[in-house]
Amino acid sequence: MKFSAVALSAIAPLASAHYFFDSFIVDGVATKSFEYVRDNTRQAKYNPTKWENVRDDMTPDVNDFRCNKGAFTFAGKTRTMEVKAGSKVGFKLGVSATMRHPGPALAYMSKAPTTAAAYEGDGDWFKIYEESVCNKNGAFTSDAWCTWDKNTIEFTIPKDTPDGEYLLRVEHIGVHGAHVGQAEFYNSCAQIKVTGGGNGTPGPMIRFPGGYKKTDASFNFSIYNGYKDYPMPGPAVWTGGNSGSANETATGPIPATSSAASSAVTSAAAAATSAAVSTATSASTATPTPVIVPGTGSNNSTAQSSKCSRRKRALRRSRVFRVEQ
């Protein structure tokens, strides 16, 4: 859908509060409006998706929550951008708008069975990016949040992402009304083809709809009365490796490092040392046991003397015997 200059100028003030992502960014360069990002059929493109005070029949519980209302009808008209794994990419808001709602930004990917242009996004999705508060000293209702008053959300495609075509989903959540169940979702999808990737196993996975629940703490959160930690929605961020975390790529047991284990090792070493010292001490102080070696020592002399005596007695008996004959 094309906009006239008059139409754009008319909705720009409204889009400063409500907004939509229409441009894909690769290595800092923004593409044309809805060239690589799927368009939508909202009555007003900047309308948010909500559970309460619903607009255009759009809630997070419908299939169109994946890429925005009617986005799949534009899939065939949307170009697919080739992106090298490890590249910095992002999304830019349309009509010179900025994000004037406090809240987190997230990015998800879902691999297409064939081409991105033929994919509705009804498969598994994994998260590759999230950000919430960047300035705890700022106003928690405004500039404490990383995206406050910005017009882009940028992040990196993990280097381990397997090659193939994907839907890349950006999302900004306005939480200014979340304390009364009125979180606002602003999301779009780009069609990309990842090249030069790796053999990682993305995860954990979720699906849209179904990945978010109305009762989740993320969407029932108050930004009022001071700073508090925000519970990010969805699964853990996958940055590479196997299923969500570098820690999960470990292949062997981790040696014990607790104080009990250290004590046990120390005690065992001490016992071994003590035993060795005791043995050495005993060996040095004990009375040696005589060892008789044939042909040496006093015991051999005694044996020789006894042998001579027997020979003499035998000789005398022999002489007596000859005389008597």
PDB file of C-alpha atoms in Angstrom, residues 12 23 46 92 158 200 203 221 226 232 264 268 279-280 302 312 322 324:
ATOM      1  CA  ALA A  12       2.552  11.245  11.710  1.00  0.00           C
ATOM      2  CA  SER A  23      11.463  -0.807   6.801  1.00  0.00           C
ATOM      3  CA  TYR A  46      -0.342   2.153  13.622  1.00  0.00           C
ATOM      4  CA  LYS A  92      12.640   1.092  11.352  1.00  0.00           C
ATOM      5  CA  PRO A 158      23.420 -15.365  15.536  1.00  0.00           C
ATOM      6  CA  GLY A 200      23.396 -24.433  15.782  1.00  0.00           C
ATOM      7  CA  GLY A 203      15.620 -22.904  20.949  1.00  0.00           C
ATOM      8  CA  PHE A 221       2.922  -5.038  35.144  1.00  0.00           C
ATOM      9  CA  GLY A 226       9.269   3.514  40.854  1.00  0.00           C
ATOM     10  CA  MET A 232      10.516 -10.494  29.916  1.00  0.00           C
ATOM     11  CA  ALA A 264      37.392 -34.206  51.177  1.00  0.00           C
ATOM     12  CA  ALA A 268      42.530 -37.551  51.372  1.00  0.00           C
ATOM     13  CA  THR A 279      56.119 -45.675  56.554  1.00  0.00           C
ATOM     14  CA  ALA A 280      59.357 -43.851  55.909  1.00  0.00           C
ATOM     15  CA  THR A 302      79.925 -71.471  61.248  1.00  0.00           C
ATOM     16  CA  LYS A 312      87.613 -85.367  61.182  1.00  0.00           C
ATOM     17  CA  ARG A 322      91.403-100.619  59.731  1.00  0.00           C
ATOM     18  CA  GLU A 324      90.864-103.836  64.242  1.00  0.00           C
TER      19      GLU A 324
END
